[in-house]
């Protein structure tokens, strides 16, 4: 543990901060929730009522001047990520940025250079690397259980045919907006972690909703072509009327793995559970995937348990690893060149969709 905990200042007090960041920061002894920027508190959403002892600022420019702040966490909308991360780095702070990293790879390059210049650590909150079903797939691939992978599908499909109840920024056309930046960034990142950069990319971005006056891209399909012939498919849908949504379908020469239902950590955090509490991150058996393999020349499906979470394999690991990196005891949880690669793939996917053609990566 560090001689003293690193003081964390958060920019933004929306759902991302409340669900995905604060509960994790509070569980890492090397970190202290010290300050926050909440520009416009309301009677129903006032951070001072929940955290009366922390420092509260109304502007990021003021918080980064606080010499006691060691780490800045950017949880605001994607269009603001670049300017706020740049501000924090130039003020000498270590920075963690919510995904998507930034809207463009040029902005990513500038932040990476700035972090290096100021000798600060920079990372991105790609928490889906610690989904238990994703870690289960990593293990199946590592052990060669499925053999050579020929087809990989990753889905975030939902049934939300209208924008009723949606956050306004999630239905606006703006930098870093659209389904491919919102949920697609998670899926592309997972595929990149498993297989690296593809050779080619083909994408289709558009809207599935009938009522979409802003022409917001609420869905996407991205095909990532690899040199060995494998195709990895990213699919985000908002009109998917299924009782159980497909999450993964992985097919190899020796077997396949099919999984419905999303990782349960988000649901647990939303319900107030924290890492380390009884049952956190543990899927019910009925949500486990199906592994199909050859037995006596017969394809046989069997339930395949999702990997059980440990101290180092839940979303908490992002902050634990970041604290260790700042202390000089390891790498950041998500390297900036990896986060930059994901943004570049998103840019190419957008270009592919706009131009109606497959692009080299």
Tab-separated table of C-alpha atoms in Angstrom, residues 55-330:
chain	number	residue	atom	x	y	z
A	55	UNK	CA	-14.681	18.722	-1.356
A	56	UNK	CA	-17.222	19.824	-3.942
A	57	UNK	CA	-16.390	21.986	-6.926
A	58	UNK	CA	-18.628	23.498	-9.578
A	59	UNK	CA	-15.945	23.588	-12.279
A	60	UNK	CA	-13.209	21.171	-13.325
A	61	UNK	CA	-10.845	24.119	-13.737
A	62	UNK	CA	-11.092	24.736	-10.007
A	63	UNK	CA	-10.676	21.135	-8.901
A	64	UNK	CA	-7.500	20.522	-10.898
A	65	UNK	CA	-5.893	23.475	-9.111
A	66	UNK	CA	-6.269	21.608	-5.821
A	67	UNK	CA	-2.771	20.337	-5.087
A	68	UNK	CA	-4.174	17.587	-2.873
A	69	UNK	CA	-5.855	15.864	-5.849
A	70	UNK	CA	-3.603	13.094	-7.203
A	71	UNK	CA	-5.957	11.316	-9.621
A	72	UNK	CA	-8.730	12.712	-11.798
A	73	UNK	CA	-11.515	10.440	-13.063
A	74	UNK	CA	-13.481	11.749	-16.057
A	75	UNK	CA	-17.049	10.360	-16.070
A	76	UNK	CA	-18.773	12.991	-18.209
A	77	UNK	CA	-20.161	12.582	-21.742
A	78	UNK	CA	-17.752	11.369	-24.459
A	79	UNK	CA	-17.638	14.714	-26.284
A	80	UNK	CA	-16.038	16.269	-23.166
A	81	UNK	CA	-13.414	13.583	-22.492
A	82	UNK	CA	-10.574	15.098	-24.488
A	83	UNK	CA	-10.733	18.612	-23.059
A	84	UNK	CA	-11.149	17.443	-19.460
A	85	UNK	CA	-8.418	14.803	-19.640
A	86	UNK	CA	-6.096	17.343	-21.248
A	87	UNK	CA	-6.858	19.863	-18.513
A	88	UNK	CA	-6.114	17.324	-15.789
A	89	UNK	CA	-2.885	16.071	-17.358
A	90	UNK	CA	-1.587	19.593	-17.867
A	91	UNK	CA	-2.322	20.208	-14.196
A	92	UNK	CA	-0.099	17.304	-13.216
A	93	UNK	CA	-2.787	14.747	-12.378
A	94	UNK	CA	-2.949	11.065	-13.176
A	95	UNK	CA	-6.091	10.428	-15.231
A	96	UNK	CA	-8.639	7.669	-15.744
A	97	UNK	CA	-11.152	8.322	-18.527
A	98	UNK	CA	-14.494	6.577	-18.969
A	99	UNK	CA	-14.903	4.743	-22.236
A	100	UNK	CA	-14.965	5.639	-25.035
A	101	UNK	CA	-11.497	7.106	-24.564
A	102	UNK	CA	-12.005	10.100	-26.883
A	103	UNK	CA	-13.893	10.626	-30.153
A	104	UNK	CA	-10.822	10.547	-32.443
A	105	UNK	CA	-7.455	8.811	-32.656
A	106	UNK	CA	-5.757	12.197	-33.145
A	107	UNK	CA	-7.109	13.271	-29.763
A	108	UNK	CA	-5.900	9.989	-28.274
A	109	UNK	CA	-2.416	10.629	-29.680
A	110	UNK	CA	-2.352	14.105	-28.143
A	111	UNK	CA	-3.370	12.853	-24.698
A	112	UNK	CA	-0.837	10.003	-24.829
A	113	UNK	CA	1.924	12.464	-25.702
A	114	UNK	CA	0.778	14.846	-22.972
A	115	UNK	CA	0.809	12.107	-20.335
A	116	UNK	CA	4.324	11.170	-21.365
A	117	UNK	CA	5.479	14.795	-21.318
A	118	UNK	CA	4.137	15.394	-17.815
A	119	UNK	CA	5.125	11.902	-16.599
A	120	UNK	CA	1.580	11.106	-15.532
A	121	UNK	CA	-0.325	7.844	-15.791
A	122	UNK	CA	-3.313	7.697	-18.134
A	123	UNK	CA	-5.777	4.838	-18.569
A	124	UNK	CA	-9.282	4.117	-19.843
A	125	UNK	CA	-12.196	2.431	-18.087
A	126	UNK	CA	-12.697	-0.592	-20.343
A	127	UNK	CA	-14.374	-2.547	-17.549
A	128	UNK	CA	-15.799	-5.268	-19.795
A	129	UNK	CA	-12.342	-6.857	-19.897
A	130	UNK	CA	-13.284	-8.077	-16.416
A	131	UNK	CA	-16.671	-9.543	-17.355
A	132	UNK	CA	-16.759	-13.090	-16.029
A	133	UNK	CA	-18.173	-14.535	-19.266
A	134	UNK	CA	-15.430	-12.823	-21.249
A	135	UNK	CA	-12.811	-14.251	-18.892
A	136	UNK	CA	-14.444	-17.660	-19.381
A	137	UNK	CA	-13.966	-17.307	-23.152
A	138	UNK	CA	-10.344	-16.207	-22.672
A	139	UNK	CA	-9.772	-19.406	-20.708
A	140	UNK	CA	-11.441	-21.568	-23.377
A	141	UNK	CA	-9.216	-20.004	-26.043
A	142	UNK	CA	-6.067	-20.225	-23.889
A	143	UNK	CA	-6.662	-23.934	-23.253
A	144	UNK	CA	-7.471	-24.509	-26.940
A	145	UNK	CA	-10.738	-26.151	-25.912
A	146	UNK	CA	-12.477	-24.897	-29.056
A	147	UNK	CA	-9.530	-25.362	-31.392
A	148	UNK	CA	-8.825	-22.772	-34.086
A	149	UNK	CA	-11.484	-20.076	-33.841
A	150	UNK	CA	-13.278	-19.493	-37.144
A	151	UNK	CA	-16.188	-17.293	-36.079
A	152	UNK	CA	-16.632	-15.015	-33.071
A	153	UNK	CA	-19.815	-13.084	-32.306
A	154	UNK	CA	-20.210	-10.540	-29.518
A	155	UNK	CA	-23.572	-8.864	-28.910
A	156	UNK	CA	-25.148	-6.111	-26.872
A	157	UNK	CA	-28.728	-6.512	-28.053
A	158	UNK	CA	-31.676	-4.972	-26.219
A	159	UNK	CA	-35.335	-4.311	-26.715
A	160	UNK	CA	-35.685	-0.546	-26.492
A	161	UNK	CA	-37.680	0.393	-29.609
A	162	UNK	CA	-38.284	3.964	-28.405
A	163	UNK	CA	-36.096	6.607	-26.780
A	164	UNK	CA	-38.479	7.050	-23.851
A	165	UNK	CA	-36.394	7.273	-20.687
A	166	UNK	CA	-33.091	7.524	-22.552
A	167	UNK	CA	-30.508	10.045	-21.396
A	168	UNK	CA	-30.584	13.058	-23.772
A	169	UNK	CA	-26.871	12.824	-24.637
A	170	UNK	CA	-27.350	9.211	-25.721
A	171	UNK	CA	-29.698	10.232	-28.521
A	172	UNK	CA	-27.815	13.259	-29.833
A	173	UNK	CA	-25.503	13.248	-32.820
A	174	UNK	CA	-22.236	14.535	-31.346
A	175	UNK	CA	-18.544	13.538	-31.202
A	176	UNK	CA	-18.150	10.207	-29.459
A	177	UNK	CA	-21.867	9.460	-29.744
A	178	UNK	CA	-23.801	6.589	-31.241
A	179	UNK	CA	-24.075	2.902	-30.498
A	180	UNK	CA	-20.600	2.108	-31.775
A	181	UNK	CA	-18.938	4.428	-29.239
A	182	UNK	CA	-21.334	3.596	-26.416
A	183	UNK	CA	-21.561	-0.199	-26.374
A	184	UNK	CA	-19.578	-1.060	-29.487
A	185	UNK	CA	-16.407	0.253	-27.835
A	186	UNK	CA	-16.695	-2.490	-25.211
A	187	UNK	CA	-17.150	-5.265	-27.765
A	188	UNK	CA	-14.398	-4.076	-30.096
A	189	UNK	CA	-12.042	-3.778	-27.126
A	190	UNK	CA	-12.760	-7.353	-26.028
A	191	UNK	CA	-12.074	-8.696	-29.516
A	192	UNK	CA	-8.888	-6.633	-29.754
A	193	UNK	CA	-7.703	-8.088	-26.414
A	194	UNK	CA	-8.297	-11.636	-27.681
A	195	UNK	CA	-7.083	-11.399	-31.261
A	196	UNK	CA	-5.302	-8.078	-31.849
A	197	UNK	CA	-5.903	-5.866	-34.859
A	198	UNK	CA	-7.841	-7.319	-37.812
A	199	UNK	CA	-6.637	-7.031	-41.398
A	200	UNK	CA	-9.869	-5.521	-42.714
A	201	UNK	CA	-13.085	-4.057	-41.379
A	202	UNK	CA	-16.622	-3.810	-42.749
A	203	UNK	CA	-19.328	-1.963	-40.846
A	204	UNK	CA	-22.962	-0.948	-41.000
A	205	UNK	CA	-24.103	1.882	-38.728
A	206	UNK	CA	-27.660	3.123	-38.613
A	207	UNK	CA	-30.940	3.273	-36.756
A	208	UNK	CA	-33.389	0.485	-35.972
A	209	UNK	CA	-35.936	2.767	-34.311
A	210	UNK	CA	-38.777	4.112	-36.417
A	211	UNK	CA	-38.883	7.334	-34.408
A	212	UNK	CA	-35.409	8.846	-34.660
A	213	UNK	CA	-35.700	12.483	-35.765
A	214	UNK	CA	-32.072	13.228	-34.881
A	215	UNK	CA	-30.800	10.415	-37.127
A	216	UNK	CA	-28.795	9.014	-34.235
A	217	UNK	CA	-26.975	5.720	-34.936
A	218	UNK	CA	-28.635	3.476	-32.367
A	219	UNK	CA	-27.343	0.191	-33.846
A	220	UNK	CA	-24.275	-1.195	-35.532
A	221	UNK	CA	-22.817	-4.338	-37.042
A	222	UNK	CA	-19.058	-4.531	-37.459
A	223	UNK	CA	-17.191	-7.352	-39.187
A	224	UNK	CA	-13.512	-7.661	-38.289
A	225	UNK	CA	-11.634	-9.819	-40.826
A	226	UNK	CA	-8.502	-11.651	-39.626
A	227	UNK	CA	-5.678	-13.085	-41.714
A	228	UNK	CA	-6.421	-16.694	-40.755
A	229	UNK	CA	-9.945	-16.370	-42.151
A	230	UNK	CA	-11.682	-15.793	-38.844
A	231	UNK	CA	-14.387	-13.128	-38.744
A	232	UNK	CA	-15.288	-11.434	-35.483
A	233	UNK	CA	-18.696	-9.780	-35.446
A	234	UNK	CA	-19.727	-6.911	-33.183
A	235	UNK	CA	-23.468	-6.314	-33.009
A	236	UNK	CA	-25.404	-3.695	-31.049
A	237	UNK	CA	-29.182	-3.640	-31.448
A	238	UNK	CA	-32.044	-1.774	-29.784
A	239	UNK	CA	-34.914	-3.660	-31.437
A	240	UNK	CA	-34.297	-7.232	-30.362
A	241	UNK	CA	-37.522	-8.683	-28.907
A	242	UNK	CA	-35.989	-11.717	-27.221
A	243	UNK	CA	-36.664	-13.051	-23.749
A	244	UNK	CA	-32.955	-13.893	-23.433
A	245	UNK	CA	-30.438	-11.880	-25.412
A	246	UNK	CA	-27.467	-13.563	-27.065
A	247	UNK	CA	-24.167	-12.316	-25.645
A	248	UNK	CA	-21.454	-14.532	-27.175
A	249	UNK	CA	-21.297	-17.223	-29.829
A	250	UNK	CA	-17.806	-18.570	-30.485
A	251	UNK	CA	-17.170	-21.365	-32.974
A	252	UNK	CA	-13.952	-23.265	-33.515
A	253	UNK	CA	-12.786	-26.406	-35.264
A	254	UNK	CA	-13.202	-28.485	-32.101
A	255	UNK	CA	-16.241	-26.950	-30.479
A	256	UNK	CA	-18.396	-23.933	-29.758
A	257	UNK	CA	-19.446	-21.780	-26.815
A	258	UNK	CA	-22.779	-19.983	-26.727
A	259	UNK	CA	-23.804	-17.616	-23.965
A	260	UNK	CA	-26.950	-15.622	-23.254
A	261	UNK	CA	-27.365	-12.843	-20.666
A	262	UNK	CA	-24.953	-10.045	-19.745
A	263	UNK	CA	-22.341	-10.195	-17.020
A	264	UNK	CA	-24.037	-9.529	-13.680
A	265	UNK	CA	-21.594	-7.030	-12.146
A	266	UNK	CA	-23.424	-3.982	-13.507
A	267	UNK	CA	-26.708	-5.250	-12.082
A	268	UNK	CA	-25.055	-5.964	-8.745
A	269	UNK	CA	-23.440	-2.515	-8.556
A	270	UNK	CA	-26.747	-0.872	-9.497
A	271	UNK	CA	-28.409	-2.798	-6.661
A	272	UNK	CA	-25.807	-1.539	-4.189
A	273	UNK	CA	-23.587	-4.629	-3.955
A	274	UNK	CA	-19.849	-4.097	-3.906
A	275	UNK	CA	-16.899	-6.297	-4.883
A	276	UNK	CA	-16.135	-8.702	-2.071
A	277	UNK	CA	-19.708	-8.778	-0.784
A	278	UNK	CA	-21.398	-12.209	-0.775
A	279	UNK	CA	-22.427	-13.259	-4.266
A	280	UNK	CA	-20.930	-10.276	-6.078
A	281	UNK	CA	-20.244	-11.111	-9.722
A	282	UNK	CA	-21.471	-14.688	-9.402
A	283	UNK	CA	-23.897	-15.665	-12.152
A	284	UNK	CA	-26.903	-17.884	-11.484
A	285	UNK	CA	-26.522	-21.321	-13.036
A	286	UNK	CA	-29.331	-20.690	-15.497
A	287	UNK	CA	-27.221	-17.923	-17.068
A	288	UNK	CA	-24.212	-20.142	-17.718
A	289	UNK	CA	-23.166	-20.765	-21.298
A	290	UNK	CA	-23.262	-23.960	-23.340
A	291	UNK	CA	-20.070	-25.667	-24.470
A	292	UNK	CA	-20.421	-28.037	-27.409
A	293	UNK	CA	-17.517	-30.396	-28.114
A	294	UNK	CA	-16.850	-33.697	-29.880
A	295	UNK	CA	-17.211	-36.856	-27.803
A	296	UNK	CA	-16.885	-40.170	-29.632
A	297	UNK	CA	-17.402	-38.348	-32.940
A	298	UNK	CA	-20.651	-36.844	-31.647
A	299	UNK	CA	-21.188	-33.140	-30.989
A	300	UNK	CA	-22.354	-32.952	-27.384
A	301	UNK	CA	-23.623	-29.784	-25.664
A	302	UNK	CA	-23.053	-29.381	-21.919
A	303	UNK	CA	-23.579	-26.470	-19.518
A	304	UNK	CA	-20.297	-24.646	-18.954
A	305	UNK	CA	-19.961	-22.745	-15.663
A	306	UNK	CA	-18.910	-19.118	-15.862
A	307	UNK	CA	-15.615	-18.453	-14.106
A	308	UNK	CA	-16.059	-17.448	-10.466
A	309	UNK	CA	-14.864	-13.918	-9.645
A	310	UNK	CA	-11.792	-13.358	-7.493
A	311	UNK	CA	-10.244	-10.260	-5.947
A	312	UNK	CA	-8.330	-9.580	-9.172
A	313	UNK	CA	-11.045	-10.439	-11.702
A	314	UNK	CA	-13.871	-7.995	-10.983
A	315	UNK	CA	-14.254	-4.386	-12.073
A	316	UNK	CA	-12.451	-3.389	-8.866
A	317	UNK	CA	-9.229	-4.622	-10.489
A	318	UNK	CA	-9.181	-1.540	-12.720
A	319	UNK	CA	-8.693	0.764	-9.755
A	320	UNK	CA	-6.467	-1.628	-7.819
A	321	UNK	CA	-4.121	-1.928	-10.799
A	322	UNK	CA	-4.191	1.803	-11.479
A	323	UNK	CA	-3.162	2.545	-7.890
A	324	UNK	CA	-0.306	0.049	-8.169
A	325	UNK	CA	0.817	1.587	-11.463
A	326	UNK	CA	0.935	5.061	-9.924
A	327	UNK	CA	3.056	3.593	-7.113
A	328	UNK	CA	5.452	2.182	-9.718
A	329	UNK	CA	4.431	-1.429	-9.127
A	330	UNK	CA	2.984	-2.489	-12.458
